[in-house]
Amino acid sequence: MSSKLQITSTYERRNINKAIINKPPVERFAFNLSFLTPDKKYNLEGKQVEKKHRLKLLNKIYSLSQRDIVELVSHDDKRNGLEQIPESEMRDLRIDPVFKRTRYNSCEENYWVFRLSNQGRVIGKKYKNIFYIMSIDTKFKQYNHGS
């Protein structure tokens, strides 16, 4: 009993004078709050992060999650994107011990910051498309803001 195997090609001959350039897929951030600092001055349990800050944070996370990561990290205007802060410039930041043990070394070297307009800054670590929110600085004390 002989069976014949027929191979068909799914290759279509296209106009070879035309280059087809596909746009890369949009990559967006997933925001993670599970490793927020245990320091109540900079987390959601303390009194320094008020209701207005929480609302601004939620709105900002929503806004940032709608945009491409490449656009956010390369944005010239730091009010609308993310800015990188070297670890050496960070002050008074207590890192969640579980994060330090399990994820810290996998993240990029420096911290990333986004602004809550004039209400504060959110400091985090980035691993691929995950933005780990580490601290909410409503008093502008965790690094020099250039003012």
Coordinates of N, CA and C in Angstrom, one line a residue:
M1 N 0.8 -1.2 0.0 CA 0.0 0.0 0.0 C 0.9 1.2 0.0
S2 N 0.7 2.0 -1.0 CA 1.6 3.2 -1.1 C 0.7 4.4 -1.0
S3 N 1.1 5.3 -0.2 CA 0.4 6.6 -0.1 C 1.3 7.7 -0.6
K4 N 0.7 8.6 -1.2 CA 1.5 9.7 -1.7 C 1.2 10.9 -0.8
L5 N 2.3 11.6 -0.5 CA 2.3 12.8 0.3 C 2.4 13.9 -0.6
Q6 N 1.4 14.8 -0.6 CA 1.5 16.0 -1.4 C 1.8 17.2 -0.6
I7 N 2.8 17.9 -0.9 CA 3.2 19.1 -0.2 C 2.7 20.3 -1.0
T8 N 2.0 21.2 -0.4 CA 1.6 22.4 -1.0 C 2.2 23.6 -0.4
S9 N 2.5 24.5 -1.1 CA 3.2 25.7 -0.6 C 2.2 26.8 -0.3
T10 N 2.4 27.4 0.9 CA 1.5 28.5 1.2 C 2.1 29.9 0.8
Y11 N 3.3 29.8 0.2 CA 4.0 30.9 -0.2 C 3.4 31.5 -1.5
E12 N 3.1 32.8 -1.4 CA 2.5 33.5 -2.6 C 3.6 34.4 -3.1
R13 N 3.7 34.3 -4.4 CA 4.7 35.2 -5.0 C 4.1 36.6 -5.0
R14 N 4.8 37.5 -4.4 CA 4.4 38.9 -4.4 C 5.3 39.8 -5.2
N15 N 4.9 40.9 -5.5 CA 5.7 41.9 -6.2 C 7.0 42.1 -5.5
I16 N 8.1 41.6 -6.1 CA 9.3 41.7 -5.4 C 10.0 43.1 -5.4
N17 N 9.4 44.0 -6.1 CA 9.9 45.4 -6.0 C 9.3 46.2 -4.9
K18 N 8.4 45.6 -4.1 CA 7.7 46.3 -3.0 C 8.2 45.7 -1.7
A19 N 8.7 46.5 -0.8 CA 9.1 46.0 0.5 C 7.9 46.2 1.4
I20 N 7.6 45.2 2.2 CA 6.5 45.3 3.1 C 7.1 45.5 4.5
I21 N 6.8 46.6 5.2 CA 7.3 46.8 6.5 C 6.1 46.8 7.5
N22 N 6.2 45.9 8.4 CA 5.2 45.8 9.4 C 5.5 46.6 10.6
K23 N 4.6 47.3 11.1 CA 4.8 48.1 12.3 C 4.9 47.1 13.5
P24 N 5.8 47.4 14.4 CA 5.9 46.5 15.6 C 4.7 46.6 16.4
P25 N 4.4 45.5 17.2 CA 3.2 45.6 18.0 C 3.4 46.6 19.2
V26 N 2.3 47.2 19.6 CA 2.3 48.1 20.7 C 2.5 47.3 22.0
E27 N 3.5 47.8 22.8 CA 3.7 47.1 24.1 C 3.3 48.1 25.1
R28 N 2.5 47.7 26.1 CA 2.0 48.6 27.1 C 2.5 48.1 28.5
F29 N 2.5 49.0 29.4 CA 2.9 48.7 30.8 C 1.7 48.0 31.5
A30 N 2.1 47.1 32.4 CA 1.2 46.6 33.4 C 1.7 47.1 34.7
F31 N 0.9 47.8 35.5 CA 1.3 48.4 36.7 C 1.1 47.5 37.9
N32 N 2.0 47.4 38.8 CA 2.0 46.4 39.9 C 2.2 47.2 41.2
L33 N 1.2 47.2 42.1 CA 1.3 47.9 43.4 C 1.6 47.0 44.6
S34 N 1.8 45.7 44.3 CA 1.9 44.7 45.4 C 3.2 44.9 46.2
F35 N 4.2 45.6 45.7 CA 5.5 45.8 46.5 C 5.7 47.2 46.8
L36 N 4.7 47.9 47.1 CA 4.8 49.3 47.6 C 5.6 49.3 48.9
T37 N 6.4 50.4 49.1 CA 7.2 50.4 50.2 C 6.4 50.3 51.5
P38 N 7.0 49.6 52.6 CA 6.4 49.5 53.8 C 6.3 50.9 54.6
D39 N 7.0 51.9 54.1 CA 7.1 53.2 54.8 C 5.8 53.9 54.6
K40 N 5.1 54.2 55.6 CA 3.7 54.8 55.5 C 3.8 56.2 55.0
K41 N 5.0 56.9 55.0 CA 5.1 58.2 54.4 C 4.9 58.2 52.9
Y42 N 5.1 57.0 52.3 CA 5.2 56.8 50.8 C 4.3 55.7 50.3
N43 N 3.4 55.2 51.1 CA 2.5 54.1 50.6 C 1.0 54.6 50.8
L44 N 0.1 53.7 50.4 CA -1.3 54.0 50.5 C -1.9 53.9 51.9
E45 N -1.2 53.4 52.8 CA -1.7 53.2 54.2 C -1.5 54.5 55.0
G46 N -0.5 55.3 54.7 CA -0.2 56.5 55.5 C -1.2 57.7 55.1
K47 N -1.0 58.7 55.9 CA -1.9 59.9 55.7 C -1.3 60.9 54.7
Q48 N -0.1 60.7 54.3 CA 0.5 61.7 53.4 C 0.0 61.5 51.9
V49 N -0.5 60.3 51.6 CA -1.1 60.0 50.3 C -2.6 60.2 50.5
E50 N -3.0 61.3 50.2 CA -4.5 61.7 50.4 C -5.3 61.2 49.2
K51 N -6.6 61.3 49.5 CA -7.6 60.9 48.5 C -7.4 61.5 47.1
K52 N -7.0 62.8 47.1 CA -6.7 63.5 45.8 C -5.5 62.8 45.1
H53 N -4.5 62.4 45.8 CA -3.4 61.7 45.3 C -3.7 60.4 44.7
R54 N -4.6 59.7 45.4 CA -5.0 58.3 44.9 C -5.8 58.4 43.6
L55 N -6.7 59.4 43.5 CA -7.4 59.6 42.3 C -6.5 60.0 41.2
K56 N -5.6 60.9 41.4 CA -4.6 61.3 40.4 C -3.7 60.1 40.0
L57 N -3.3 59.3 40.9 CA -2.6 58.1 40.6 C -3.4 57.1 39.7
L58 N -4.6 56.9 40.0 CA -5.4 56.0 39.2 C -5.6 56.6 37.8
N59 N -5.8 57.9 37.7 CA -6.0 58.5 36.4 C -4.7 58.4 35.6
K60 N -3.6 58.6 36.3 CA -2.3 58.6 35.6 C -1.9 57.1 35.1
I61 N -2.2 56.2 36.0 CA -1.9 54.8 35.6 C -2.8 54.4 34.4
Y62 N -4.0 54.8 34.4 CA -4.9 54.5 33.2 C -4.3 55.2 32.0
S63 N -3.9 56.5 32.1 CA -3.4 57.2 30.9 C -2.1 56.5 30.4
L64 N -1.2 56.2 31.3 CA 0.1 55.6 30.9 C -0.1 54.2 30.3
S65 N -1.1 53.5 30.8 CA -1.3 52.1 30.3 C -1.9 52.1 28.9
Q66 N -2.4 53.2 28.4 CA -2.9 53.3 27.0 C -1.9 53.7 26.0
R67 N -0.6 53.9 26.4 CA 0.4 54.4 25.5 C 1.5 53.3 25.4
D68 N 2.2 53.4 24.3 CA 3.3 52.5 24.0 C 4.5 52.8 25.0
I69 N 5.1 51.7 25.5 CA 6.3 51.8 26.4 C 7.4 52.6 25.7
V70 N 7.7 52.4 24.5 CA 8.8 53.1 23.8 C 8.5 54.6 23.8
E71 N 7.3 54.9 23.5 CA 6.9 56.4 23.6 C 7.1 57.0 25.0
L72 N 6.7 56.2 26.0 CA 6.8 56.7 27.4 C 8.2 56.9 27.9
V73 N 9.1 56.0 27.6 CA 10.5 56.1 28.1 C 11.4 57.0 27.2
S74 N 10.9 57.3 26.0 CA 11.7 58.2 25.2 C 11.1 59.6 25.0
H75 N 10.1 59.9 25.8 CA 9.4 61.2 25.7 C 10.3 62.3 26.2
D76 N 10.4 63.4 25.5 CA 11.2 64.5 25.9 C 10.6 65.3 27.1
D77 N 9.3 65.3 27.1 CA 8.6 66.1 28.1 C 8.3 65.1 29.3
K78 N 9.0 65.3 30.4 CA 8.9 64.4 31.5 C 7.5 64.5 32.2
R79 N 6.8 65.5 31.9 CA 5.4 65.6 32.5 C 4.5 64.6 31.9
N80 N 4.8 64.1 30.7 CA 3.9 63.2 30.0 C 4.5 61.8 29.8
G81 N 5.7 61.6 30.2 CA 6.3 60.3 30.0 C 7.0 59.9 31.3
L82 N 8.0 59.1 31.2 CA 8.8 58.6 32.3 C 10.2 59.1 32.3
E83 N 10.7 59.4 33.5 CA 12.1 59.8 33.5 C 12.9 58.8 34.4
Q84 N 14.2 58.6 34.0 CA 15.0 57.7 34.8 C 15.8 58.4 35.8
I85 N 15.9 57.9 37.0 CA 16.6 58.5 38.1 C 17.7 57.4 38.6
P86 N 18.9 57.8 38.6 CA 19.9 56.8 39.1 C 19.7 56.5 40.5
E87 N 20.0 55.2 40.9 CA 19.8 54.8 42.2 C 20.6 55.6 43.2
S88 N 21.7 56.1 42.8 CA 22.6 57.0 43.7 C 21.9 58.3 44.1
E89 N 20.9 58.7 43.4 CA 20.2 60.0 43.7 C 19.0 59.8 44.6
M90 N 18.6 58.5 44.8 CA 17.4 58.2 45.6 C 17.7 58.3 47.1
R91 N 16.8 58.9 47.8 CA 16.9 59.1 49.3 C 15.7 58.5 50.0
D92 N 15.9 58.0 51.1 CA 14.8 57.6 52.0 C 13.8 56.7 51.3
L93 N 14.3 55.7 50.6 CA 13.4 54.7 50.0 C 13.6 53.4 50.6
R94 N 12.6 52.9 51.3 CA 12.7 51.5 51.8 C 12.0 50.6 50.9
I95 N 12.7 49.6 50.4 CA 12.2 48.7 49.4 C 11.6 47.5 50.1
D96 N 10.4 47.1 49.7 CA 9.7 45.9 50.2 C 10.7 44.7 50.3
P97 N 10.9 44.1 51.4 CA 11.9 43.0 51.5 C 11.7 41.8 50.6
V98 N 10.4 41.5 50.3 CA 10.1 40.4 49.4 C 10.5 40.8 48.0
F99 N 10.2 42.0 47.6 CA 10.7 42.5 46.3 C 12.2 42.5 46.1
K100 N 12.8 42.9 47.2 CA 14.3 42.9 47.2 C 14.9 41.5 47.0
R101 N 14.3 40.6 47.6 CA 14.7 39.2 47.5 C 14.4 38.5 46.2
T102 N 13.2 38.8 45.7 CA 12.7 38.0 44.5 C 12.8 38.7 43.2
R103 N 12.7 40.0 43.1 CA 12.6 40.7 41.8 C 13.6 41.8 41.5
Y104 N 14.1 42.3 42.5 CA 15.0 43.5 42.4 C 16.1 43.3 41.4
N105 N 16.8 42.2 41.5 CA 18.0 42.0 40.6 C 17.5 41.7 39.1
S106 N 16.3 41.4 38.9 CA 15.8 41.2 37.5 C 15.4 42.5 36.8
C107 N 15.2 43.5 37.6 CA 14.7 44.8 37.1 C 15.9 45.6 36.5
E108 N 15.6 46.6 35.8 CA 16.6 47.5 35.2 C 17.3 48.2 36.4
E109 N 18.5 48.7 36.1 CA 19.3 49.2 37.2 C 18.8 50.4 37.9
N110 N 18.3 51.4 37.2 CA 17.9 52.6 37.8 C 16.4 52.6 38.1
Y111 N 15.9 53.7 38.8 CA 14.5 53.8 39.0 C 13.9 54.6 37.9
W112 N 12.6 54.5 37.8 CA 11.8 55.2 36.8 C 10.7 56.0 37.6
V113 N 10.4 57.2 37.1 CA 9.5 58.1 37.8 C 8.5 58.6 36.8
F114 N 7.2 58.7 37.2 CA 6.2 59.5 36.5 C 5.6 60.5 37.4
R115 N 5.1 61.5 36.9 CA 4.6 62.6 37.7 C 3.1 62.6 37.8
L116 N 2.7 63.0 39.0 CA 1.2 63.2 39.3 C 1.0 64.7 39.3
S117 N 1.4 65.3 38.2 CA 1.4 66.8 38.0 C 2.1 67.4 39.1
N118 N 1.6 68.4 39.8 CA 2.3 69.1 40.9 C 2.0 68.4 42.3
Q119 N 1.3 67.3 42.2 CA 0.9 66.6 43.5 C 1.9 65.6 44.0
G120 N 2.8 65.2 43.1 CA 3.8 64.2 43.6 C 4.4 63.5 42.4
R121 N 5.3 62.5 42.8 CA 6.0 61.7 41.9 C 5.8 60.2 42.3
V122 N 5.7 59.3 41.4 CA 5.6 57.9 41.6 C 6.9 57.3 41.2
I123 N 7.5 56.5 42.1 CA 8.9 55.9 41.8 C 8.7 54.4 41.7
G124 N 9.3 53.9 40.7 CA 9.2 52.4 40.5 C 10.4 51.8 39.8
K125 N 10.3 50.5 39.7 CA 11.3 49.7 39.0 C 10.6 49.1 37.8
K126 N 11.4 48.9 36.7 CA 10.8 48.4 35.5 C 11.5 47.0 35.2
Y127 N 10.6 46.1 34.9 CA 11.1 44.8 34.3 C 10.2 44.5 33.1
K128 N 10.9 44.5 31.9 CA 10.2 44.4 30.7 C 9.0 45.3 30.6
N129 N 7.7 44.7 30.6 CA 6.6 45.6 30.5 C 5.9 45.8 31.9
I130 N 6.5 45.4 32.9 CA 5.9 45.5 34.3 C 6.6 46.7 34.9
F131 N 5.7 47.6 35.4 CA 6.2 48.8 36.2 C 5.8 48.5 37.6
Y132 N 6.8 48.2 38.5 CA 6.5 48.0 39.9 C 6.5 49.3 40.6
I133 N 5.4 49.7 41.1 CA 5.3 51.0 41.9 C 5.9 50.8 43.3
M134 N 7.0 51.5 43.6 CA 7.7 51.3 44.8 C 7.3 52.3 45.9
S135 N 7.0 53.6 45.4 CA 6.8 54.7 46.3 C 6.0 55.8 45.7
I136 N 5.2 56.5 46.5 CA 4.4 57.6 46.1 C 4.9 58.8 46.9
D137 N 5.7 59.7 46.3 CA 6.3 60.8 46.9 C 5.5 62.1 46.7
T138 N 4.6 62.4 47.7 CA 3.8 63.6 47.6 C 4.5 64.8 48.2
K139 N 5.6 64.6 48.9 CA 6.3 65.7 49.5 C 7.6 66.1 48.8
F140 N 7.9 65.4 47.7 CA 9.1 65.7 46.9 C 10.4 65.6 47.7
K141 N 10.5 64.5 48.5 CA 11.7 64.4 49.3 C 12.6 63.2 48.9
Q142 N 12.2 62.3 48.0 CA 12.9 61.1 47.8 C 14.1 61.3 46.8
Y143 N 14.1 62.4 46.1 CA 15.3 62.7 45.2 C 15.2 64.2 44.9
N144 N 16.3 64.7 44.4 CA 16.4 66.1 44.1 C 15.5 66.4 42.8
H145 N 14.5 67.2 42.9 CA 13.6 67.5 41.8 C 14.1 68.7 41.0
G146 N 15.3 69.2 41.3 CA 15.8 70.3 40.5 C 15.2 71.7 40.9
S147 N 14.6 71.8 42.0 CA 13.9 73.0 42.4 C 14.8 73.8 43.3

